[in-house]
Tab-separated table of C-alpha atoms in Angstrom:
chain	number	residue	atom	x	y	z
V	1	MET	CA	113.662	134.110	94.014
V	2	ALA	CA	115.993	132.391	91.508
V	3	PRO	CA	113.682	129.921	89.264
V	4	SER	CA	116.397	126.739	89.920
V	5	ASP	CA	115.025	126.375	94.023
V	6	PRO	CA	111.546	125.576	93.827
V	7	THR	CA	110.942	124.862	97.612
V	8	ASN	CA	111.211	128.306	97.491
V	9	GLN	CA	108.834	129.338	95.467
V	10	ASP	CA	104.934	130.574	95.756
V	11	TRP	CA	103.627	128.130	92.840
V	12	SER	CA	99.703	129.063	94.359
V	13	GLU	CA	98.438	132.042	92.503
V	14	LEU	CA	99.212	128.350	89.268
V	15	LEU	CA	95.767	126.697	90.765
V	16	LEU	CA	92.293	126.089	89.024
V	17	MET	CA	89.865	125.578	91.290
V	18	PRO	CA	87.587	122.540	89.461
V	19	GLU	CA	84.125	123.707	89.558
V	20	PRO	CA	82.040	122.550	92.784
V	21	GLY	CA	79.895	120.233	91.115
V	22	GLY	CA	78.928	119.053	94.751
V	23	LEU	CA	82.199	118.827	95.725
V	24	ALA	CA	83.230	119.765	99.086
V	25	ALA	CA	85.642	122.615	98.884
V	26	HIS	CA	88.629	120.145	100.631
V	27	ARG	CA	88.599	118.352	97.388
V	28	ARG	CA	89.075	120.353	94.799
V	29	VAL	CA	91.802	121.468	96.325
V	30	TYR	CA	93.557	118.835	96.501
V	31	LEU	CA	91.787	117.403	92.765
V	32	ALA	CA	93.824	121.318	91.462
V	33	LEU	CA	97.274	120.578	93.523
V	34	ARG	CA	97.280	116.605	92.195
V	35	ALA	CA	96.305	118.457	88.328
V	36	LEU	CA	99.671	120.838	89.351
V	37	ILE	CA	101.814	118.091	90.115
V	38	LEU	CA	100.756	115.357	87.500
V	39	ASP	CA	101.135	117.298	84.385
V	40	GLY	CA	104.972	119.093	85.491
V	41	THR	CA	104.345	122.337	86.122
V	42	VAL	CA	104.621	122.588	89.151
V	43	PRO	CA	108.586	120.155	89.606
V	44	ALA	CA	109.134	117.621	92.290
V	45	GLY	CA	110.634	119.262	95.342
V	46	ALA	CA	108.522	121.965	95.489
V	47	ARG	CA	107.456	123.306	99.020
V	48	LEU	CA	103.358	123.811	98.647
V	49	PRO	CA	102.517	127.029	99.767
V	50	PRO	CA	101.879	126.625	104.140
V	51	THR	CA	97.973	126.418	104.649
V	52	ARG	CA	96.204	129.282	105.988
V	53	ALA	CA	98.164	131.361	103.451
V	54	LEU	CA	96.288	128.747	100.171
V	55	ALA	CA	92.917	129.276	101.903
V	56	ARG	CA	93.350	133.231	102.316
V	57	THR	CA	94.079	132.782	98.006
V	58	LEU	CA	91.758	130.387	96.986
V	59	GLY	CA	88.882	131.203	99.576
V	60	VAL	CA	88.374	128.100	101.730
V	61	SER	CA	89.625	127.869	105.197
V	62	ARG	CA	92.069	126.292	106.735
V	63	SER	CA	90.767	122.927	107.611
V	64	ALA	CA	89.842	122.230	103.495
V	65	VAL	CA	93.444	123.225	102.893
V	66	ILE	CA	95.116	121.180	105.342
V	67	VAL	CA	92.533	117.489	104.462
V	68	ALA	CA	93.446	117.916	101.021
V	69	TYR	CA	97.406	117.983	101.688
V	70	GLU	CA	96.440	114.922	103.936
V	71	GLN	CA	95.617	112.828	100.285
V	72	LEU	CA	97.712	113.751	98.717
V	73	LEU	CA	100.696	112.660	101.375
V	74	ALA	CA	98.614	109.436	101.490
V	75	ASP	CA	98.655	109.223	98.098
V	76	GLY	CA	102.608	109.548	97.773
V	77	HIS	CA	101.714	113.059	95.632
V	78	ALA	CA	103.999	114.860	98.300
V	79	VAL	CA	106.021	113.642	101.337
V	80	ALA	CA	106.170	116.024	105.225
V	81	ARG	CA	109.417	116.870	106.567
V	82	VAL	CA	108.928	118.217	110.157
V	83	GLY	CA	110.373	122.073	110.589
V	84	ALA	CA	110.421	122.305	106.812
V	85	GLY	CA	107.162	121.612	106.209
V	86	THR	CA	105.521	119.629	102.898
V	87	PHE	CA	106.726	119.194	99.784
V	88	VAL	CA	106.160	117.754	96.019
V	89	ALA	CA	107.187	113.776	96.292
V	90	ALA	CA	110.729	112.866	93.412
V	91	LEU	CA	108.289	110.248	92.407
V	92	GLU	CA	106.426	109.491	88.644
V	93	PHE	CA	103.019	108.570	89.300
V	94	PRO	CA	101.264	106.952	85.875
V	95	PRO	CA	98.169	107.294	84.943
V	96	ARG	CA	95.289	105.444	87.145
V	97	ALA	CA	94.343	102.050	85.279
V	98	SER	CA	89.878	103.112	84.292
V	99	ALA	CA	91.471	106.213	82.700
V	100	PRO	CA	91.371	107.037	78.946
V	101	PRO	CA	95.309	106.552	77.620
V	102	ALA	CA	96.881	110.332	77.978
V	103	ARG	CA	97.438	112.156	74.398
V	104	ALA	CA	100.256	113.474	73.735
V	105	PRO	CA	100.030	117.340	72.335
V	106	GLU	CA	100.015	118.111	69.524
V	107	ARG	CA	102.804	120.605	68.551
V	108	ALA	CA	103.007	122.780	65.428
V	109	ASP	CA	106.004	122.128	62.954
V	110	PRO	CA	109.136	124.374	64.080
V	111	ALA	CA	109.875	127.182	61.741
V	112	PRO	CA	112.635	126.315	58.911
V	113	PRO	CA	115.964	128.526	59.872
V	114	PHE	CA	116.005	132.109	59.982
V	115	THR	CA	112.076	132.625	59.605
V	116	ILE	CA	112.549	136.165	61.366
V	117	GLY	CA	110.328	136.958	63.587
V	118	ARG	CA	110.297	133.785	65.775
V	119	ALA	CA	109.074	134.288	69.743
V	120	ALA	CA	111.967	132.275	72.202
V	121	ALA	CA	109.506	131.235	75.166
V	122	ASP	CA	111.411	131.766	78.212
V	123	GLU	CA	110.015	129.586	80.692
V	124	ARG	CA	110.246	131.157	84.413
V	125	THR	CA	108.379	134.404	82.364
V	126	LEU	CA	105.892	131.163	81.482
V	127	ARG	CA	105.187	130.512	84.304
V	128	GLN	CA	104.954	134.416	86.190
V	129	PHE	CA	101.810	134.594	83.080
V	130	ARG	CA	100.497	131.769	84.278
V	131	GLY	CA	99.964	132.207	87.764
V	132	MET	CA	98.909	135.872	86.889
V	133	VAL	CA	95.488	134.870	83.811
V	134	ALA	CA	94.961	132.349	86.864
V	135	ARG	CA	94.379	135.040	89.169
V	136	ARG	CA	92.202	137.160	86.864
V	137	LEU	CA	90.746	134.149	86.252
V	138	ARG	CA	89.003	133.682	90.238
V	139	ALA	CA	88.725	137.324	90.631
V	140	PHE	CA	86.906	137.624	87.592
V	141	ASP	CA	86.405	141.113	87.206
V	142	PRO	CA	82.140	142.717	85.502
V	143	LEU	CA	83.658	144.145	82.855
V	144	HIS	CA	83.760	140.751	80.728
V	145	LEU	CA	80.816	141.032	81.485
V	146	THR	CA	79.800	144.098	79.455
V	147	TYR	CA	81.399	146.719	76.356
V	148	GLY	CA	84.263	148.582	77.214
V	149	ASP	CA	86.697	151.630	76.265
V	150	PRO	CA	87.952	150.587	72.887
V	151	ARG	CA	90.759	152.173	74.055
V	152	GLY	CA	91.175	148.746	76.683
V	153	THR	CA	91.289	148.237	80.796
V	154	PRO	CA	92.845	152.379	81.871
V	155	ALA	CA	94.292	149.221	84.097
V	156	LEU	CA	96.856	148.404	80.796
V	157	ARG	CA	96.267	151.896	79.568
V	158	GLY	CA	98.576	152.831	83.223
V	159	ALA	CA	100.808	149.869	82.649
V	160	VAL	CA	102.314	151.021	79.081
V	161	ALA	CA	102.016	154.309	79.866
V	162	ARG	CA	104.468	153.849	82.010
V	163	MET	CA	106.511	151.705	81.106
V	164	LEU	CA	107.062	153.660	77.921
V	165	ARG	CA	107.723	156.514	79.563
V	166	THR	CA	110.431	155.257	81.217
V	167	ALA	CA	111.888	153.037	78.244
V	168	ARG	CA	110.939	155.250	75.387
V	169	GLY	CA	111.236	158.877	77.013
V	170	VAL	CA	107.196	158.981	75.018
V	171	ARG	CA	105.135	161.651	76.317
V	172	ALA	CA	101.604	160.642	76.807
V	173	ASP	CA	98.973	159.933	79.438
V	174	PRO	CA	96.881	156.834	79.116
V	175	GLU	CA	93.803	158.229	77.836
V	176	ASN	CA	95.876	158.738	74.171
V	177	ILE	CA	97.191	155.115	74.150
V	178	VAL	CA	94.512	152.583	72.303
V	179	ILE	CA	95.640	148.375	73.012
V	180	VAL	CA	95.330	146.794	68.948
V	181	SER	CA	95.865	143.670	68.547
V	182	GLY	CA	99.883	144.636	66.856
V	183	THR	CA	101.475	146.628	64.626
V	184	GLN	CA	99.307	145.203	60.924
V	185	HIS	CA	96.290	145.833	63.200
V	186	ALA	CA	97.568	149.465	64.745
V	187	PHE	CA	98.127	150.476	61.277
V	188	GLY	CA	94.828	150.159	59.686
V	189	LEU	CA	93.076	152.102	62.471
V	190	VAL	CA	96.218	155.542	61.249
V	191	LEU	CA	95.872	154.982	57.885
V	192	ARG	CA	91.511	154.598	57.706
V	193	ALA	CA	91.922	157.322	60.049
V	194	LEU	CA	94.301	159.433	57.935
V	195	LEU	CA	93.957	158.987	54.162
V	196	ARG	CA	91.345	159.938	51.731
V	197	PRO	CA	92.357	157.759	48.599
V	198	GLY	CA	95.377	159.427	46.555
V	199	ASP	CA	96.950	161.074	49.762
V	200	PRO	CA	100.494	161.099	48.924
V	201	VAL	CA	102.409	158.983	52.457
V	202	TRP	CA	106.572	158.866	51.967
V	203	VAL	CA	107.535	155.621	53.167
V	204	GLU	CA	111.333	154.740	53.971
V	205	ASP	CA	113.015	152.874	50.525
V	206	PRO	CA	113.670	149.865	51.404
V	207	CYS	CA	110.488	148.892	53.353
V	208	TYR	CA	108.882	147.278	55.286
V	209	PRO	CA	106.475	144.982	52.542
V	210	ALA	CA	103.221	144.645	54.835
V	211	PHE	CA	103.052	148.541	55.341
V	212	LEU	CA	103.264	148.606	51.966
V	213	THR	CA	99.829	146.347	51.913
V	214	ALA	CA	98.732	147.928	54.311
V	215	LEU	CA	99.335	151.665	53.310
V	216	THR	CA	97.787	150.258	48.827
V	217	GLY	CA	94.726	148.349	50.843
V	218	ALA	CA	93.376	152.365	52.155
V	219	GLY	CA	94.003	153.321	49.096
V	220	GLY	CA	96.791	155.553	49.867
V	221	ARG	CA	100.077	156.792	47.623
V	222	ALA	CA	103.304	154.785	48.359
V	223	VAL	CA	106.234	158.010	47.886
V	224	PRO	CA	110.117	156.437	47.880
V	225	VAL	CA	112.023	158.088	49.960
V	226	PRO	CA	115.555	156.762	50.685
V	227	VAL	CA	117.599	155.802	53.483
V	228	ASP	CA	121.072	155.909	54.389
V	229	LEU	CA	123.793	155.310	56.832
V	230	GLN	CA	121.854	158.676	58.959
V	231	GLY	CA	118.094	157.281	57.921
V	232	LEU	CA	114.931	158.445	56.077
V	233	ASP	CA	116.875	161.227	53.874
V	234	VAL	CA	114.112	164.789	54.404
V	235	ALA	CA	115.775	166.653	51.847
V	236	ALA	CA	115.061	163.907	48.882
V	237	GLY	CA	111.642	163.570	51.224
V	238	ARG	CA	110.838	167.020	50.285
V	239	VAL	CA	111.990	167.114	46.621
V	240	ALA	CA	109.412	164.436	45.927
V	241	ALA	CA	106.217	164.737	47.854
V	242	PRO	CA	106.657	168.215	50.109
V	243	GLU	CA	102.849	167.520	50.650
V	244	ALA	CA	102.682	164.497	51.216
V	245	VAL	CA	100.485	163.962	54.676
V	246	ALA	CA	102.432	161.334	56.617
V	247	ALA	CA	106.548	159.593	56.579
V	248	TYR	CA	105.367	156.342	57.462
V	249	VAL	CA	108.804	155.150	59.655
V	250	THR	CA	111.508	152.577	61.723
V	251	PRO	CA	113.576	155.266	62.972
V	252	SER	CA	115.515	153.440	65.995
V	253	HIS	CA	116.322	150.428	64.159
V	254	GLN	CA	115.168	150.841	60.247
V	255	TYR	CA	113.347	147.802	58.439
V	256	PRO	CA	115.503	145.997	56.506
V	257	LEU	CA	118.672	147.594	56.619
V	258	GLY	CA	118.835	148.399	60.023
V	259	VAL	CA	120.097	151.933	60.452
V	260	ALA	CA	118.877	154.336	63.512
V	261	MET	CA	118.165	157.436	62.203
V	262	GLY	CA	120.605	160.563	63.156
V	263	MET	CA	118.821	163.168	65.353
V	264	GLU	CA	119.658	165.541	63.169
V	265	ARG	CA	117.765	163.232	60.384
V	266	ARG	CA	114.561	163.236	63.499
V	267	VAL	CA	114.444	167.141	63.976
V	268	ALA	CA	115.069	167.550	60.138
V	269	LEU	CA	111.982	165.184	59.875
V	270	LEU	CA	109.238	167.130	62.546
V	271	ASP	CA	109.572	169.646	61.563
V	272	TRP	CA	108.673	168.588	57.586
V	273	ALA	CA	106.004	167.138	60.137
V	274	ARG	CA	104.253	170.680	61.538
V	275	GLY	CA	105.013	172.999	59.073
V	276	ALA	CA	103.339	170.235	56.365
V	277	GLY	CA	99.783	169.616	58.777
V	278	ALA	CA	101.488	166.174	58.435
V	279	TYR	CA	101.807	163.803	60.594
V	280	VAL	CA	105.096	161.007	61.355
V	281	ILE	CA	103.971	156.956	61.645
V	282	GLU	CA	106.370	155.990	63.811
V	283	ASP	CA	106.823	152.253	63.519
V	284	ASP	CA	108.785	150.865	67.304
V	285	TYR	CA	108.842	147.410	66.404
V	286	ASP	CA	112.269	145.539	68.513
V	287	SER	CA	113.686	148.183	70.411
V	288	GLU	CA	113.316	147.114	73.517
V	289	VAL	CA	115.698	144.551	72.173
V	290	ARG	CA	119.636	146.340	72.385
V	291	PHE	CA	122.448	144.650	72.020
V	292	ALA	CA	125.032	147.503	73.514
V	293	GLY	CA	124.668	150.932	74.663
V	294	ARG	CA	121.383	152.852	74.446
V	295	SER	CA	119.064	153.653	71.625
V	296	LEU	CA	117.717	156.682	70.586
V	297	ALA	CA	114.786	158.333	72.573
V	298	ALA	CA	110.872	157.548	70.594
V	299	LEU	CA	110.282	160.134	68.013
V	300	GLN	CA	107.362	160.966	69.945
V	301	GLY	CA	109.340	162.054	73.015
V	302	LEU	CA	111.074	163.928	70.737
V	303	ASP	CA	108.075	166.314	69.133
V	304	GLY	CA	105.896	166.429	72.349
V	305	GLY	CA	102.896	164.008	70.794
V	306	ASP	CA	101.465	166.072	68.492
V	307	ARG	CA	102.571	164.938	65.049
V	308	VAL	CA	103.348	161.656	65.645
V	309	LEU	CA	101.503	158.103	65.985
V	310	HIS	CA	103.664	155.599	67.828
V	311	ILE	CA	103.580	151.904	67.434
V	312	GLY	CA	104.578	148.575	69.321
V	313	THR	CA	103.708	145.753	70.061
V	314	PHE	CA	104.513	142.758	72.863
V	315	SER	CA	104.395	140.108	70.045
V	316	LYS	CA	109.087	140.198	69.762
V	317	VAL	CA	108.895	140.000	73.041
V	318	LEU	CA	106.323	138.023	74.329
V	319	PHE	CA	104.460	136.089	71.841
V	320	PRO	CA	102.579	137.033	68.702
V	321	GLY	CA	100.230	134.563	70.228
V	322	LEU	CA	99.398	137.177	73.184
V	323	ARG	CA	98.094	139.485	70.376
V	324	CYS	CA	98.694	142.449	71.970
V	325	GLY	CA	100.790	145.924	70.708
V	326	TRP	CA	99.405	149.701	70.902
V	327	LEU	CA	99.083	152.999	69.722
V	328	VAL	CA	99.688	156.549	70.478
V	329	VAL	CA	97.796	158.376	69.446
V	330	PRO	CA	97.621	162.637	69.816
V	331	ASP	CA	94.047	164.127	71.326
V	332	ALA	CA	93.449	165.476	67.483
V	333	LEU	CA	93.525	162.204	66.684
V	334	MET	CA	92.016	159.612	68.676
V	335	ASP	CA	88.284	161.174	67.899
V	336	ARG	CA	88.998	159.666	64.709
V	337	VAL	CA	91.129	156.301	64.812
V	338	LEU	CA	88.453	155.164	67.340
V	339	ALA	CA	85.670	155.491	64.904
V	340	VAL	CA	87.203	153.258	62.254
V	341	ARG	CA	87.601	151.096	65.512
V	342	ALA	CA	84.415	151.185	66.864
V	343	ALA	CA	83.371	150.365	63.274
V	344	THR	CA	86.101	147.702	63.201
V	345	ASP	CA	86.582	144.874	66.175
V	346	ARG	CA	84.634	147.979	68.870
V	347	GLN	CA	87.860	147.216	71.584
V	348	PRO	CA	90.446	144.750	72.391
V	349	PRO	CA	90.022	141.426	74.788
V	350	THR	CA	89.781	142.837	78.260
V	351	LEU	CA	89.693	139.369	79.954
V	352	LEU	CA	94.529	138.833	79.914
V	353	GLU	CA	94.877	142.898	79.636
V	354	GLY	CA	94.913	142.539	83.484
V	355	ALA	CA	97.447	140.260	83.519
V	356	ILE	CA	99.591	142.030	81.069
V	357	ALA	CA	99.354	144.596	82.968
V	358	ASP	CA	100.636	142.804	86.318
V	359	LEU	CA	103.692	141.123	84.180
V	360	LEU	CA	104.432	144.544	83.508
V	361	ASP	CA	104.004	146.478	86.661
V	362	GLY	CA	104.938	143.788	88.840
V	363	GLY	CA	109.410	144.540	87.175
V	364	ALA	CA	109.230	140.589	86.111
V	365	PHE	CA	108.395	141.992	82.603
V	366	THR	CA	112.397	144.527	83.417
V	367	ALA	CA	113.896	140.755	85.018
V	368	HIS	CA	112.330	139.735	81.382
V	369	LEU	CA	113.853	141.923	78.416
V	370	ARG	CA	117.767	141.193	80.151
V	371	ARG	CA	117.333	137.321	79.601
V	372	LEU	CA	115.900	138.061	75.645
V	373	ARG	CA	118.724	140.896	75.339
V	374	ALA	CA	121.113	138.169	76.539
V	375	ARG	CA	119.545	135.605	74.268
V	376	HIS	CA	119.252	136.870	71.877
V	377	ARG	CA	122.869	138.422	71.106
V	378	ALA	CA	123.910	134.987	71.813
V	379	SER	CA	121.815	133.911	69.200
V	380	ARG	CA	123.329	136.531	66.273
V	381	ASP	CA	126.793	135.883	67.605
V	382	VAL	CA	126.398	132.861	66.673
V	383	LEU	CA	124.558	132.990	63.077
V	384	VAL	CA	127.248	135.524	62.024
V	385	ALA	CA	130.454	132.702	63.554
V	386	ALA	CA	128.239	130.671	60.915
V	387	LEU	CA	127.943	132.853	58.230
V	388	SER	CA	130.960	134.477	58.545
V	389	LEU	CA	132.057	130.356	57.185
V	390	LEU	CA	130.334	130.932	53.519
V	391	PRO	CA	132.339	132.592	51.213
V	392	GLY	CA	130.411	135.151	49.007
V	393	LEU	CA	128.598	136.797	51.905
V	394	GLU	CA	128.934	140.207	53.845
V	395	VAL	CA	126.953	139.809	56.781
V	396	ASP	CA	125.751	143.370	58.970
V	397	VAL	CA	126.476	142.964	62.556
V	398	PRO	CA	122.698	144.650	64.707
V	399	ASP	CA	123.361	146.304	67.280
V	400	GLN	CA	119.547	145.435	68.317
V	401	GLY	CA	116.484	143.454	66.649
V	402	LEU	CA	115.526	139.688	65.236
V	403	HIS	CA	117.300	139.748	62.305
V	404	LEU	CA	120.440	140.735	60.351
V	405	VAL	CA	121.571	141.374	56.449
V	406	ALA	CA	123.819	139.160	54.805
V	407	ARG	CA	124.753	140.943	51.398
V	408	LEU	CA	126.033	139.525	48.737
V	409	ARG	CA	129.993	140.317	47.740
V	410	ASP	CA	129.096	140.733	44.116
V	411	GLY	CA	125.874	141.220	43.336
V	412	GLY	CA	123.789	138.039	42.606
V	413	ASP	CA	119.934	137.863	42.329
V	414	ASP	CA	119.103	136.765	45.104
V	415	VAL	CA	115.101	136.476	44.386
V	416	ALA	CA	116.031	132.938	42.689
V	417	LEU	CA	118.986	132.488	46.021
V	418	ALA	CA	115.890	133.133	48.442
V	419	ALA	CA	113.297	130.555	45.868
V	420	ALA	CA	116.352	127.571	46.268
V	421	CYS	CA	116.323	128.772	50.295
V	422	ALA	CA	112.733	128.080	50.303
V	423	ALA	CA	112.965	124.177	48.366
V	424	ALA	CA	115.696	123.565	50.726
V	425	GLY	CA	113.908	124.665	53.938
V	426	ILE	CA	115.261	127.462	54.731
V	427	ALA	CA	113.444	130.692	55.107
V	428	THR	CA	114.768	133.901	53.713
V	429	ARG	CA	113.662	137.033	52.105
V	430	PRO	CA	115.094	138.424	49.575
V	431	LEU	CA	116.304	142.067	50.380
V	432	SER	CA	116.249	143.762	46.783
V	433	ALA	CA	112.373	143.108	46.982
V	434	MET	CA	112.637	145.458	50.018
V	435	TYR	CA	113.412	148.446	47.252
V	436	LEU	CA	110.862	150.224	45.443
V	437	ALA	CA	112.471	152.782	43.425
V	438	ARG	CA	116.647	152.691	44.117
V	439	PRO	CA	118.954	150.230	42.984
V	440	PRO	CA	118.512	147.362	45.055
V	441	VAL	CA	121.536	145.929	47.657
V	442	ALA	CA	120.763	141.489	46.359
V	443	GLY	CA	120.880	140.335	50.037
V	444	LEU	CA	119.578	137.789	52.101
V	445	VAL	CA	117.371	138.853	55.581
V	446	LEU	CA	117.857	136.110	58.720
V	447	GLY	CA	115.748	135.778	61.405
V	448	PHE	CA	118.040	134.632	64.453
V	449	THR	CA	115.577	134.326	67.790
V	450	GLY	CA	113.407	131.886	68.745
V	451	PHE	CA	116.075	128.550	67.443
V	452	SER	CA	118.797	127.684	69.064
V	453	ASP	CA	122.606	127.322	68.251
V	454	ALA	CA	121.821	124.365	66.231
V	455	ALA	CA	119.255	125.186	64.146
V	456	LEU	CA	121.909	128.328	62.995
V	457	ARG	CA	124.104	126.588	62.341
V	458	ALA	CA	121.700	124.111	61.121
V	459	GLY	CA	120.521	126.304	58.593
V	460	ALA	CA	124.011	128.336	58.074
V	461	GLU	CA	125.143	124.930	55.955
V	462	GLY	CA	121.767	124.673	54.262
V	463	LEU	CA	122.580	127.740	52.857
V	464	GLY	CA	125.774	127.455	52.671
V	465	ARG	CA	124.743	124.806	50.279
V	466	VAL	CA	122.157	126.047	48.111
V	467	LEU	CA	124.916	129.059	47.605
V	468	ALA	CA	127.257	126.067	46.815
V	469	ALA	CA	125.300	124.660	43.617
V	470	MET	CA	124.140	128.352	42.517
V	471	ARG	CA	127.777	128.698	41.593
């Protein structure tokens, strides 16, 4: 159903019936419908669901729905069209005189330009997800009243397993999946399950700073391994620390450089892990957001599931406030990971898991990703075009992901540049600060998702002013 045609949409799942509280059923239906109309959730021209269908959905009699519709018609909130149905009136309704003045919702200040990892709201997906949450709340599951599986609900683990099998070639049963609150949570579980104090772990150089923070907190020792155009240099890792207990990689889209690990390197990394009895921590953080061609399958699928822990999150493709991701765990490590889970937060929240599973299994998530890729690709192109006008920058145009790297052609102090940008209200990350051992490259890491075209162009203009002032 096209989102631009509200007359054909079934939005009955958005209804939240008020508690009885002595109210008759028809009054509760009326109040629920009226709330959706007045707050703009259901637009003018939208067709009200057929009375029989809505009665079944809400678990009330058809006569209660008919009386509620009649009240909406009498109040002017709806109009009837002979032979067509009942529709939301194309009118604006002021609040009742006795009602307190409406308070404008508080909104967070917009993020500074180029903030990394900012999600883009998709109204169609949010509308669908709102209905799924509402339906799950109405059919309240007794599992919410007790403590359950520390891995998460079978429904969501099964939906994630099917998604990963189709989209990323991951070979895992639902029993191998642990639902987590995000990538950082997964890092904590994995590292505490794997490491003893001082254990060496290969890390990419340059590396994702948040993993280094988690590794240090778990008592591990980072062993920098250089990254080139083919990804992590496995041969260099073997020389630096052949006895390492794990390797952390972002093989589909290396953070921050954006390169993909070649197949030869992937095979070499897995060969080393098997021979050393080590594990590979695969951070698949933005593999869904690819703009051209097909990405390489996940390392976990190539390995078969014995030596790779696969981590992913919905924060980048839905929104961070959802706090939901996944960790695919080999059989040999599951008991250790769950022991850590039980000692920390016990289990993931179950209330939203069913709605997320509905989103994945019903086809809405796949359609959402298509829209998201197109939107992010357009944002990337806007920023690349704006940055191309600035002297002194060389932009790496990514085929995937949520950020790009703008290198300083003549070198320079990117840390000082990032500080000057911050003072000007522009969020950048200095590339050189992410290098550990090898000679650093000067540049800026810039996010381009979740911003309007105007905000991206304004951010580029502001960056240009900072560059000019520093020169």
